[in-house]
Coordinates of C-alpha atoms (C1' of nucleotides) in Angstrom, one line a residue:
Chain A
X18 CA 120.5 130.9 90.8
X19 CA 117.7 128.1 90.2
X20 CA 117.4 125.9 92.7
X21 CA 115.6 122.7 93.0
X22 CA 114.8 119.8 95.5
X23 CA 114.1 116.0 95.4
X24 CA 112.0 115.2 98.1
X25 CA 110.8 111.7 98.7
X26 CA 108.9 110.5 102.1
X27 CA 110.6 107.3 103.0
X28 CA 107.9 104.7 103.0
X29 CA 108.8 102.5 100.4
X30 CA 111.4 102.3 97.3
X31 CA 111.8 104.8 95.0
X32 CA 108.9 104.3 92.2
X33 CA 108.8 104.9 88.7
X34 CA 107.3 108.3 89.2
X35 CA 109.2 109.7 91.9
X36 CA 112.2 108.8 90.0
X37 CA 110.9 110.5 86.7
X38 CA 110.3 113.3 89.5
X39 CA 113.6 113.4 90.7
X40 CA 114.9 113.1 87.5
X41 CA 113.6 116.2 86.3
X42 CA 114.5 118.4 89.4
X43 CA 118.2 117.3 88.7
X44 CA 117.8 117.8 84.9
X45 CA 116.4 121.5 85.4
X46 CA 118.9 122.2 87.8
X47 CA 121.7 120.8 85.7
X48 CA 120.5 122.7 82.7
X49 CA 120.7 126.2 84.8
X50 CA 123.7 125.7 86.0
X51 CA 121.9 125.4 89.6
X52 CA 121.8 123.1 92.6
X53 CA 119.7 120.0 93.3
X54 CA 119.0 119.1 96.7
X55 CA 117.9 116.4 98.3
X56 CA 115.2 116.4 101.1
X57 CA 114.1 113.3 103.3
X58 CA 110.5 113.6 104.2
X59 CA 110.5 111.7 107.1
X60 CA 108.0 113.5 109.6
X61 CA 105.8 110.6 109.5
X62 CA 108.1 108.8 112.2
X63 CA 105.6 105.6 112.2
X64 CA 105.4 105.1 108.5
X65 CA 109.2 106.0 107.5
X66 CA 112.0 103.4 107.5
X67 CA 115.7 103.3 107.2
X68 CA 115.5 101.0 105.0
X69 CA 113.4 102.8 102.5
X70 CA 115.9 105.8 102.9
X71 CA 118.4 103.3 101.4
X72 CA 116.1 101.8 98.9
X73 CA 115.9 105.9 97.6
X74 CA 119.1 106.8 97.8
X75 CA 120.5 103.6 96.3
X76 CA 117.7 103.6 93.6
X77 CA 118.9 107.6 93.0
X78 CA 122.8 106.6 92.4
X79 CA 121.8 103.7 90.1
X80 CA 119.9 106.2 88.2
X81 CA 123.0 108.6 88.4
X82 CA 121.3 111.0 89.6
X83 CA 123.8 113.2 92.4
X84 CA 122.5 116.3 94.7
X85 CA 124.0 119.1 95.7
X86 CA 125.2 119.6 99.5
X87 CA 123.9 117.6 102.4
X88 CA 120.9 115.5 102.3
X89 CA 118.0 117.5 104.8
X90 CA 116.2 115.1 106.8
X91 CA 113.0 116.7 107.6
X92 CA 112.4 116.0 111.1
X93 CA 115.2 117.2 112.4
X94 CA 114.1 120.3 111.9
X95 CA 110.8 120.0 113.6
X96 CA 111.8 123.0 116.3
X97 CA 112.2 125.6 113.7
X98 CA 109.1 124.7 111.9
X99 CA 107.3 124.9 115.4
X100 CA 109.2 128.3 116.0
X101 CA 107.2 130.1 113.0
X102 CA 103.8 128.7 113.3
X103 CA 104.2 130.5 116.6
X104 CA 105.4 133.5 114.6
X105 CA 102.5 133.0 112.6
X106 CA 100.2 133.3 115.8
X107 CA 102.1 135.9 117.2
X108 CA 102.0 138.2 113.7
X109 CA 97.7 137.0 113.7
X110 CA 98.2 134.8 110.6
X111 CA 97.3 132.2 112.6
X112 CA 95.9 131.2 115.5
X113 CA 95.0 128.2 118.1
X114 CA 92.1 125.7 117.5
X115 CA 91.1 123.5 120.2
X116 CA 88.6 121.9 118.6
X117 CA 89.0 117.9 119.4
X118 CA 89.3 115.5 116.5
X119 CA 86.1 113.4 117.7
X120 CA 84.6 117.5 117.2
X121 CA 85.9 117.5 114.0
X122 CA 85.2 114.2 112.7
X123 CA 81.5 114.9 113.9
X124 CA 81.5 118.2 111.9
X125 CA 82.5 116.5 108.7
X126 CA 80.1 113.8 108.6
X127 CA 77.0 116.6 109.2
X128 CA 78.9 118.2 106.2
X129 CA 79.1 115.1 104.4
X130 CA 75.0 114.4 105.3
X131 CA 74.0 117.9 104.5
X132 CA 76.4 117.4 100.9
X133 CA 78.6 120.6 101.5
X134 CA 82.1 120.9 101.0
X135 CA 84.0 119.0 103.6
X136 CA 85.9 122.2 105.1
X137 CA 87.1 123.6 108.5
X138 CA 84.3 125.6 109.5
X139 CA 86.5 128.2 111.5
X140 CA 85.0 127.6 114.6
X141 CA 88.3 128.8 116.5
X142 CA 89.1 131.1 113.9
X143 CA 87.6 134.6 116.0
X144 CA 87.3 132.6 119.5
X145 CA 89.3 134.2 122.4
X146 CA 92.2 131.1 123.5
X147 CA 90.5 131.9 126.8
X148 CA 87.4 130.7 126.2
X149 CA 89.0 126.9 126.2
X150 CA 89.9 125.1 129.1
X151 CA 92.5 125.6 130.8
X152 CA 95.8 123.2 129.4
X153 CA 93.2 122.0 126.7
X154 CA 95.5 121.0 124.0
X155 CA 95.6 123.2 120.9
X156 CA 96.3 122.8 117.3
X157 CA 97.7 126.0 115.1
X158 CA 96.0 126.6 112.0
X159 CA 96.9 129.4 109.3
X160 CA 93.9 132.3 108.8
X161 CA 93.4 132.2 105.2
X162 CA 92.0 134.5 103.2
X163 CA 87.8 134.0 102.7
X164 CA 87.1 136.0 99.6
X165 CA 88.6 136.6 95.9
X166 CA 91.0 133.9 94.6
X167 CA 93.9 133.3 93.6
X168 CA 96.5 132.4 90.8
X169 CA 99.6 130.1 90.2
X170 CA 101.7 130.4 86.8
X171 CA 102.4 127.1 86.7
X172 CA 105.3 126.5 84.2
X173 CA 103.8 123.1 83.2
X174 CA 99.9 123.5 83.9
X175 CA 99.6 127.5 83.1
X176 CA 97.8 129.4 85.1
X177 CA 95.4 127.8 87.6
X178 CA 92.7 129.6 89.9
X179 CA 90.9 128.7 92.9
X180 CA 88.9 130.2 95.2
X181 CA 89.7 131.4 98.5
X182 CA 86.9 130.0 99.7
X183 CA 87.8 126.5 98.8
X184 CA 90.8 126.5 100.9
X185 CA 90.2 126.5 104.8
X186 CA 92.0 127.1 108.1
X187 CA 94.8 123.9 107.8
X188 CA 96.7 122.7 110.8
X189 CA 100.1 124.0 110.8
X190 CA 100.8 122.4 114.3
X191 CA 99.5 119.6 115.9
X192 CA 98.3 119.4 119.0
X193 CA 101.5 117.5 120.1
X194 CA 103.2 120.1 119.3
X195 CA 104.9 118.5 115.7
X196 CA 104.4 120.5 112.6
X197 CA 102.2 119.2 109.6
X198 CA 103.7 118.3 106.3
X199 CA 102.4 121.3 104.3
X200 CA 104.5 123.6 107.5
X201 CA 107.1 121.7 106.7
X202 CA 107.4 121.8 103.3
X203 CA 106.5 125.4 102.5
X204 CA 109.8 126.1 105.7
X205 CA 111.7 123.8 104.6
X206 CA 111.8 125.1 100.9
X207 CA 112.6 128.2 102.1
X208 CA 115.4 127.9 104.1
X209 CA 116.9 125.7 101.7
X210 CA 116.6 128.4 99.2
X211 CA 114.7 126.6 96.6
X212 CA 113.4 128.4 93.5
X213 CA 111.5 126.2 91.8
X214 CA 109.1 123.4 92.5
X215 CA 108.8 120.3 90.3
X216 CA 106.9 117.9 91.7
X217 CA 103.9 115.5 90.9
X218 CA 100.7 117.0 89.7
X219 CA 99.0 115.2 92.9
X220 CA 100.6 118.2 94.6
X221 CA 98.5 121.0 93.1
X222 CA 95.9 121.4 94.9
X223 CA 98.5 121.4 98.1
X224 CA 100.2 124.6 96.3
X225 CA 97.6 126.6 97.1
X226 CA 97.8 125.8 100.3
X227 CA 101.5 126.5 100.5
X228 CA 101.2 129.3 98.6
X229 CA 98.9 131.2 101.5
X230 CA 101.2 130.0 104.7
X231 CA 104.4 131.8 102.4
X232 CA 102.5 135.2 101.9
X233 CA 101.5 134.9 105.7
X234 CA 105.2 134.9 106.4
X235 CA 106.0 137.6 103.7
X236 CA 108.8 135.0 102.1
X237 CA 109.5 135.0 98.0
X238 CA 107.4 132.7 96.3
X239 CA 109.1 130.0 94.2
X240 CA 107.7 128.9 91.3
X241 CA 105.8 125.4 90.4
X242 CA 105.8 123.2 87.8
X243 CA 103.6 120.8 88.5
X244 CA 104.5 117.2 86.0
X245 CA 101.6 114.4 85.2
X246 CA 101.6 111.6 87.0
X247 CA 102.5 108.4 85.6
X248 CA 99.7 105.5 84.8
X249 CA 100.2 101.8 84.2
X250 CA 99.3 100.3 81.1
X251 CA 96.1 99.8 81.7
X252 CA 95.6 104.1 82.5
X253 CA 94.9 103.7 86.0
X254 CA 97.3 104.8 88.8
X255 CA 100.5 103.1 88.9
X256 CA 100.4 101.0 91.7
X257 CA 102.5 97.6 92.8
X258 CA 100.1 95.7 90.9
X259 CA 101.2 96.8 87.4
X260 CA 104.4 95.2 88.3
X261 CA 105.7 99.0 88.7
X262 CA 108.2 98.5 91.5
X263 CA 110.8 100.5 92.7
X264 CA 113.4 101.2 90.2
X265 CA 115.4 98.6 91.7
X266 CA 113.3 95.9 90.4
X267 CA 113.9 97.2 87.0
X268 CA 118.0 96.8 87.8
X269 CA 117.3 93.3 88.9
X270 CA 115.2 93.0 85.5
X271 CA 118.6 93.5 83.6
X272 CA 117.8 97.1 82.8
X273 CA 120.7 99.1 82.0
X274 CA 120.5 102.9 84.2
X275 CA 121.5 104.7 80.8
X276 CA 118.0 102.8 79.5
X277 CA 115.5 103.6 81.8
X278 CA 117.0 107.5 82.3
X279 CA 116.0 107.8 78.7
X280 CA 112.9 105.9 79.2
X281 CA 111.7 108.3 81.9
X282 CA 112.8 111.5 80.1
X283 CA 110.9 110.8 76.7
X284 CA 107.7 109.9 79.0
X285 CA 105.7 112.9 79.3
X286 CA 108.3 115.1 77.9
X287 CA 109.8 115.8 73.8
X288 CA 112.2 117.3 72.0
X289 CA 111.3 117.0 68.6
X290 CA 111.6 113.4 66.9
X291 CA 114.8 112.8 69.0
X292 CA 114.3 109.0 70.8
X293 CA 117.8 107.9 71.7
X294 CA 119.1 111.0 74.2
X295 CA 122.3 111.0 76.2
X296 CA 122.5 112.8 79.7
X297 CA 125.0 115.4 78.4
X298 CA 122.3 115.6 75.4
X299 CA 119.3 115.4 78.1
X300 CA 121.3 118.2 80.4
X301 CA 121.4 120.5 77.2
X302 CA 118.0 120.3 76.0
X303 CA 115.9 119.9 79.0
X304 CA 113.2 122.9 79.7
X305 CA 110.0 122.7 81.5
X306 CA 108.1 123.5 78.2
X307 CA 108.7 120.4 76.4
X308 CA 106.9 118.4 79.5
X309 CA 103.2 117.7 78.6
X310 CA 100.1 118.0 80.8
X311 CA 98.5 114.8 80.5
X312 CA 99.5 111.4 82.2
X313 CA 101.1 109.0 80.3
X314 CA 101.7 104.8 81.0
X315 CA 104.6 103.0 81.3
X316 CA 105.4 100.7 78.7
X317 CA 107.6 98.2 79.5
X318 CA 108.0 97.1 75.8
X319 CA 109.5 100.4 74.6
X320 CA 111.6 100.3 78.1
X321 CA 113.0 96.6 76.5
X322 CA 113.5 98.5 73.3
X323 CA 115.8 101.2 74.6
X324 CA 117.4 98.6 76.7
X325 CA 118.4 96.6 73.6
X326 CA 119.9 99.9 72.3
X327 CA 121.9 100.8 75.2
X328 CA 123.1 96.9 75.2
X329 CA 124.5 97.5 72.2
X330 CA 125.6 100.7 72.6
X331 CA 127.7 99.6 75.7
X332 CA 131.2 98.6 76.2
X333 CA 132.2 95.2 76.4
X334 CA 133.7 95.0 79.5
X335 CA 131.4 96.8 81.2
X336 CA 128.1 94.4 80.0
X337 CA 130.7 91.6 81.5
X338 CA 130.6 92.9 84.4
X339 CA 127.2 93.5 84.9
X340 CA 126.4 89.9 83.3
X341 CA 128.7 87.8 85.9
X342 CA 126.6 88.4 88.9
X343 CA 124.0 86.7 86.7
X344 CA 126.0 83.8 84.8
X345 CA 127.2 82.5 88.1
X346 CA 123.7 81.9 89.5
X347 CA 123.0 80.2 86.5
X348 CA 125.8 78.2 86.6
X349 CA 126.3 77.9 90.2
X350 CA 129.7 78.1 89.9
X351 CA 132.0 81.7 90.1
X352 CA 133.7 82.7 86.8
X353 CA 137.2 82.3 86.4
X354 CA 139.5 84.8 85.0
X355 CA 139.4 83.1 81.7
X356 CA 135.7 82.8 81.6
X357 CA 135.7 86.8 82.1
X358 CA 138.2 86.8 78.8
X359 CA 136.1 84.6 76.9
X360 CA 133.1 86.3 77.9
X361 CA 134.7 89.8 76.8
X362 CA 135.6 88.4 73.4
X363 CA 132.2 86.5 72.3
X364 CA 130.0 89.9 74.0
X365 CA 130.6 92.0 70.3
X366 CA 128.5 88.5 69.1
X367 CA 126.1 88.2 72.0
X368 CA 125.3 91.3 73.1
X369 CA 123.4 92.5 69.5
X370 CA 121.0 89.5 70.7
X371 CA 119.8 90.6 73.6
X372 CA 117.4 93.1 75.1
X373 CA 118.6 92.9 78.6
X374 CA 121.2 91.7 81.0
X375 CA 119.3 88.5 82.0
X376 CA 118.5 87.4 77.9
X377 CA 122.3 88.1 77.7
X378 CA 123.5 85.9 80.6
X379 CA 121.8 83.0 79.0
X380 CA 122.6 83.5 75.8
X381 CA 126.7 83.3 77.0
X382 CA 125.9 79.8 79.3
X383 CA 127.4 77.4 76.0
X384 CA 130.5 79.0 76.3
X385 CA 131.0 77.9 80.4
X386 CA 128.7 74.4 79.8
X387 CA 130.8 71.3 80.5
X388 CA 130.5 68.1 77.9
X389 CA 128.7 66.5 77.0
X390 CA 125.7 69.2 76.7
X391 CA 122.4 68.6 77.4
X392 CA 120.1 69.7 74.7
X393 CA 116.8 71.7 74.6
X394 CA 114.1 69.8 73.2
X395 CA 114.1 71.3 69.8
X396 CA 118.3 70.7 69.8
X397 CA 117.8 67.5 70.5
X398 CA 114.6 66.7 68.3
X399 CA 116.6 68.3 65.4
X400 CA 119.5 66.0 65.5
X401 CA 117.9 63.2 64.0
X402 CA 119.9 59.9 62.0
X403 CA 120.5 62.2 58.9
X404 CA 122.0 65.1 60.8
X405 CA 124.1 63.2 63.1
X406 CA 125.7 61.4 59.8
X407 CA 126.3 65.2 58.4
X408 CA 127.8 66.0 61.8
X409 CA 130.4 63.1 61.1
X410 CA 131.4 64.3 58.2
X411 CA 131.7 67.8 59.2
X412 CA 134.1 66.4 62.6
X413 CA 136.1 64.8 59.8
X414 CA 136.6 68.0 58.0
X415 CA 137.4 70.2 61.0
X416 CA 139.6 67.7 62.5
X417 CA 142.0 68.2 59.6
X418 CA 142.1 72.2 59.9
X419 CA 145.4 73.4 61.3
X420 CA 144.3 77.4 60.5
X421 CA 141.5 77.8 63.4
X422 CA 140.0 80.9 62.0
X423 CA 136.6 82.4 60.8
X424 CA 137.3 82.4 57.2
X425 CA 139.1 78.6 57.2
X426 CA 136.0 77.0 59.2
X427 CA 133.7 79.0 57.0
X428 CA 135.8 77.1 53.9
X429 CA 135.5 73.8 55.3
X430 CA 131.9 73.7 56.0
X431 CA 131.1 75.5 52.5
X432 CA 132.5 73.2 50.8
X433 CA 131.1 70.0 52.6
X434 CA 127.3 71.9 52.1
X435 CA 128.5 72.0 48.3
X436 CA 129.6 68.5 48.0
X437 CA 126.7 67.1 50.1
X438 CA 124.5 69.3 47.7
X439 CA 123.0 70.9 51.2
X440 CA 122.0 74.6 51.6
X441 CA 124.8 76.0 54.6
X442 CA 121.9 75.9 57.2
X443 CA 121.5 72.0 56.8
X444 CA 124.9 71.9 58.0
X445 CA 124.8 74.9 60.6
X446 CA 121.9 74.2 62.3
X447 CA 122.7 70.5 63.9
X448 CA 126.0 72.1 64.5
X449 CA 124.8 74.6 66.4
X450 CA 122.4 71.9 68.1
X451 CA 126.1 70.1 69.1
X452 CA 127.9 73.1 69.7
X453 CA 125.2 75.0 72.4
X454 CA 122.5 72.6 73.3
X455 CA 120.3 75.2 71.6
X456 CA 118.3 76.3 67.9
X457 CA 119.4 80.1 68.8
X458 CA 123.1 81.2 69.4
X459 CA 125.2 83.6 67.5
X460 CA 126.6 83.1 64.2
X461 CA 127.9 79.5 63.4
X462 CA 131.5 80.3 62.9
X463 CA 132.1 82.6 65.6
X464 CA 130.6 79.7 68.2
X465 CA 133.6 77.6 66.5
X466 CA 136.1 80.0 67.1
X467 CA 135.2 80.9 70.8
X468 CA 134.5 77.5 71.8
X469 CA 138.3 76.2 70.3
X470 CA 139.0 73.6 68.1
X471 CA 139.6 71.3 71.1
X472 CA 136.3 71.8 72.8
X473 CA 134.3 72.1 69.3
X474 CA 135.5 68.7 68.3
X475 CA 134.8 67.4 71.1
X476 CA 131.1 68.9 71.5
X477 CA 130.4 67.4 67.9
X478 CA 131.8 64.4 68.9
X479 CA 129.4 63.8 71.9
X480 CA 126.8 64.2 69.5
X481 CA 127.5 61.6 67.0
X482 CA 128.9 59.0 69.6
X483 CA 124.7 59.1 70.6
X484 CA 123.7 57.6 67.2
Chain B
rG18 C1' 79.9 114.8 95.6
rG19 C1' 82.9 120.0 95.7
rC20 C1' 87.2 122.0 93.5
rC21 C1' 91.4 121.5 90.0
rC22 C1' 93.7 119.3 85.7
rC23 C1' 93.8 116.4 81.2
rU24 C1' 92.1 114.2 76.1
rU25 C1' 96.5 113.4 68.5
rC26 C1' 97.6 106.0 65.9
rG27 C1' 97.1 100.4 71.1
rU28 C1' 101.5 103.2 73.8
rC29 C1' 105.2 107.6 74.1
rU30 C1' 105.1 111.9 71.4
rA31 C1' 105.7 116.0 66.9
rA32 C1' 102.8 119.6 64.4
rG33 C1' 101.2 126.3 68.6
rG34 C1' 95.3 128.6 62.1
rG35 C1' 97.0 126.4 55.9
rU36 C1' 101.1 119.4 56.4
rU37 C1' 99.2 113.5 52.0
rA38 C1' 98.7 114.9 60.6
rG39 C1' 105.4 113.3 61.2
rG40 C1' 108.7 110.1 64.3
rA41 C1' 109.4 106.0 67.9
rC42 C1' 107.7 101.3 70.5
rG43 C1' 104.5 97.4 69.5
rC44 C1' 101.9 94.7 65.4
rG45 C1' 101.8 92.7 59.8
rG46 C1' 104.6 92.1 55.1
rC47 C1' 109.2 92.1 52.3
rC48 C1' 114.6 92.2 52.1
rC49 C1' 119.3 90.7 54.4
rU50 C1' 120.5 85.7 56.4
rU51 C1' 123.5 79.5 58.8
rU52 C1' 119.5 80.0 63.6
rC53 C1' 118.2 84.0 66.8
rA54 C1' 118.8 89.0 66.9
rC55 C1' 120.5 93.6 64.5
rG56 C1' 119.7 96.4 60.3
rG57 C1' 117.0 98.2 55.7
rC58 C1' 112.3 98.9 53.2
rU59 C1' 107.1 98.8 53.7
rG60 C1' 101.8 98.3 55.5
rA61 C1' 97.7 99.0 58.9
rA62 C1' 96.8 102.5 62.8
rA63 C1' 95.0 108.9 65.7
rU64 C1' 93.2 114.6 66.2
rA65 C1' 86.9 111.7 72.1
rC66 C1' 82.0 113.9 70.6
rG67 C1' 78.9 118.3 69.4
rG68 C1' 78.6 123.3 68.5
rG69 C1' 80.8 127.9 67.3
rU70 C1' 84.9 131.8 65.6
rU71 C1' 87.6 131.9 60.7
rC72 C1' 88.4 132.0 53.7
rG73 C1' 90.7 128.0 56.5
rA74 C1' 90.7 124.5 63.1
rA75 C1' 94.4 118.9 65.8
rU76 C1' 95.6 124.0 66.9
rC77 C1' 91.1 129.5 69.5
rC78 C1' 86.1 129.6 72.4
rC79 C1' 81.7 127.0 74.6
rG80 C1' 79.3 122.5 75.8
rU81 C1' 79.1 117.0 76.4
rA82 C1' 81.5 112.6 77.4
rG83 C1' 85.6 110.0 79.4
rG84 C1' 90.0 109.9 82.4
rG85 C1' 93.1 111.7 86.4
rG86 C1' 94.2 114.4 90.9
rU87 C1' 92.7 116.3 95.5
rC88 C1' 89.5 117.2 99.6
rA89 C1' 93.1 114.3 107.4
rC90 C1' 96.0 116.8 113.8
rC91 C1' 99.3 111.3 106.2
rA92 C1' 103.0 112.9 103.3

RNA sequence: GGCCCCUUCGUCUAAGGGUUAGGACGCGGCCCUUUCACGGCUGAAAUACGGGUUCGAAUCCCGUAGGGGUCACCA
C-alpha cells in the first residue's frame, strides 16, 4: 500500500511550490490506489500560526486536493518523539552533548577562520555524561556513522552518494527537552506508515540525515523522490517578490482551481505532447518518472492561457457564480435574481472573451449599467456627428421590429449598411459605442438581444439626444 | 567555501545512439470577422562550452562555465 504525506510548516500561505508539492503526494497516492495524509509541521511554536493553518488547508480545498484520515499536527506528538531519542541513547545510537551553544558557536567560527567544513566536532561523542556538571543541561545527538558512504535511489534524482563523513552528530533533542525537526519527521513518517517521500529538492541533503536516525532505530526505509524547486521568472528562488503568493492570491486573481492544477502538473513534469489534462486524466497518468530534475519558473502568461481554456471549458452557471462576488463590487450594488438570469444567458458570449474571472466580470458590467451610459474615451471619441446621424437611422429601423431576434436585427441593420452604402462595422461599431459604453463587447446582435428592445432603444437614444 | 543536484527555442516540455530536434505558452505574419476574443494556417526561435567513446551523440564518459540547493539546540 503506497503511502504519502503532505506536510507543510504553518508559517505563511500555501505557496506555489508547496502546492505543486502537495499536489504530487496526492497524485501518486491517488494513482496507487494509496492514502494521502496530511501532516501539520508546527514544532516551531513561535513561528507557526492558526491562521496560516487555515490559509493551507483552505488553499488545499480550493486546489481540490483531499487527504486521507486525520490531519497530524506535529507537536502534539512531541512526548513520543522524546521517548525514542531516549531509546536511541539507551540502544548507544545516541548519546548526550552538553556542549553550550556559546561553545558551539565559538567552535564554528574557528572552523569558519581555519576554512574547514562547518561540522559538529563530536566533542561529547566518547565523553562519560559524568564528566559534566551536575543538572548541566544536555542535548541528544544521533552517533553517525564516520567512514564509507552512503546511497539513496532517489526515484526523481537517481542515485545520490555522500559521505559519512560529511554528515555529523545532529541534535535529535534539545536541551529543553523538545525534539528537532529532522526527529520529528523521520518518527513521524514512521508511525504514520508513509512509504514514500515526495517532497522539495531543498530536502536532500536532510535525507541523509534521516536516512541514518531510521537505520539507528532498525525501522523500514521509505523511499524519496525528491522534485525541483520552482523559480520565478527571472530563475531565482521564488520568493514574495515575484508576485508568487499563496495560491489564494491566484483565486483572488480570477484563476479557476481546474487551471492552476493543470498549470502546476505540466511544470516540471510531461506526458508526452498532452497540455490540457483533467484530474481523472492527471490521476491515470501520473508516475514519478515523468517529473524532471531541473527547476523550472512560473509563468504566469501560460497560467492566463490555461485559465482562458478552463473559462471556456466551464459551465455557465458555475462561471456565474464565481463572477457575482466580483460584478457586485464593481457595481456596488448585489445582483438580483434576474441579473443572475441574464448573466447565465449572455456567459456562452462573454466567457470566450476572457482569460480570467476578473476580465469576465467587466466584460458583463453593460448588461447591469443604468442609462444613460457613460462612455470610455474611445466610445465616446468614436461617436462623432456622422455616427450619431447613422445611429438615428438605425433607432428608426429597430423601432419598427416586432420579431426581437438575432436573425431579424441582423436583417435590419444589413440592410441600412446596404442602403447607406457602409461596410456592417460603420454601423456596429457606434452601436456598440451606444449599446456598452465601450469599442470591445461581444458580438453586435447578441448585445441587442440581451440588452431587450426596450433598453436597446433606449441606450441608442441617449446617444443621439447628445448631438 | 565544503558537499549535493541541475543545464534542449525567451518559458514549460518531447525525443533515452540514427528525427528536417516535435508540441505548448509568448512573439510576428496571414485567414476568419461588426469590435474584442476564440479558432485555423504560418514564421522566427534551442541541444551552455570543450574534449572524448562510436560508423553515428541532445542522448554515454570526462572537464569547464553557469544556475540551484544545503551546511542551526529553524522547519
Amino acid at each position: 500500500m503506497v503511502v504519502t504525506r503532505f506536510a507543510p510548516s504553518p508559517t505563511g500561505f500555501l505557496h506555489i511550490g508547496g502546492a505543486r508539492t502537495a499536489m504530487f503526494n496526492w497524485l501518486f497516492a491517488r494513482h496507487h490506489g494509496g492514502k494521502a495524509l496530511l501532516r501539520i509541521e508546527d514544532t516551531d511554536k513561535a513561528r507557526s500560526t492558526q491562521e496560516a493553518i487555515d490559509a493551507i488547508s483552505e488553499g488545499l480545498d480550493w486546489l481540490g486536493l483531499d487527504w486521507d484520515g486525520e490531519t497530524v499536527f506535529q507537536s502534539e506528538r512531541a512526548a513520543r518523539h522524546a521517548k525514542v531519542a531516549h531509546e536511541l541513547v539507551a540502544s548507544g545510537n545516541a548519546y548526550k552533548c552538553f556542549a553550550t551553544s556559546e561553545e558551539l558557536t565559538e567552535m564554528r567560527e574557528q572552523q569558519r577562520a581555519e576554512k574547514k567544513p562547518m561540522r559538529y566536532d563530536g566533542r561529547w561523542r566518547d565523553r562519560d555524561p559524568s564528566e559534566a556538571p551536575d543538572g548541566a543541561p544536555f542535548a541528544i545527538r544521533l552517533k553517525t556513522e564516520m567512514a564509507g558512504k552512503v546511497t539513496i535511489s532517489d526515484m526523481v534524482q537517481g542515485d545520490v552518494s555522500v559521505q559519512n563523513s560529511e554528515i555529523d552528530d545532529f541534535i535529535l533533542l534539545r536541551s529543553d527537552g523538545t525534539p528537532t525537526y529532522m526527529l520529528a519527521v523521520v518518527v513521524d513518517d514512521h508511525d504514520m506508515g508513509v512509504t514514500h517521500l515526495i517532497r522539495g529538492d531543498d530536502h536532500l541533503n536532510n535525507a541523509f540525515r534521516q536516512l541514518a536516525l531510521i537505520r539507528a532505530m532498525g525501522w523500514p526505509e521509505p523511499l524519496y523522490a525528491h522534485i525541483p524547486l520552482i523559480h520565478g521568472n527571472d530563475g531565482a528562488k521564488l520568493s514574495k517578490r515575484h508576485g508568487a503568493l499563496g495560491v489564494e492570491a491566484y483565486r483572488d486573481m480570477g484563476i479557476l482551481p481546474d487551471a492552476m492544477f493543470n498549470y502546476l502538473l505540466r511544470l516540471g513534469w510531461g506526458h508526452g505532447d498532452d497540455e490540457i489534462i483533467s484530474r481523472a486524466q492527471a490521476i491515470e497518468w501520473f508516475d514519478l518518472s515523468g517529473v524532471g530534475k531541473s527547476p523550472s519558473r512560473f509563468d504566469t502568461k501560460k497560467l492566463q492561457n490555461l485559465n482562458g481554456h478552463y473559462m471556456r471549458d466551464a459551465a455557465d452557471n458555475d462561471l456565474v457564480r464565481l463572477a457575482t462576488p466580483w460584478i457586485e463590487q464593481d457595481l456596488g450594488q448585489a445582483l438580483t435574481a434576474a441579473n443572475k438570469e441574464l448573466l447565465g444567458q449572455a456567459m456562452p458570449v462573454l466567457k470566450s472573451r476572457a482569460k480570467n474571472l476578473i476580465e469576465l466580470a467587466e466584460s458583463s458590467l453593460f448588461l447591469f449599467k443604468k442609462r444613460p451610459l457613460g462612455l470610455d474615451e474611445r466610445a465616446e471619441n468614436l461617436l462623432d456627428d456622422p455616427a450619431r446621424t447613422l445611429l438615428k437611422s438605425i433607432h428608426l429601423g429597430l423601432t419598427d421590429l416586432e420579431d426581437w431576434t438575432l436573425e431579424a436585427t441582423e436583417e435590419v441593420i444589413k440592410a441600412i449598411a446596404e442602403s447607406a452604402e457602409l461596410g456592417l462595422g460603420k454601423l456596429a461599431q457606434p452601436m456598440r459605442a451606444a449599446l456598452t459604453g465601450s469599442t470591445s463587447s461581444p458580438g453586435i446582435f447578441d448585445v441587442l438581444i440581451l440588452l431587450g428592445k426596450e433598453e436597446s432603444l433606449g441606450r441608442l437614444a441617449d446617444q443621439i439626444e447628445k448631438t
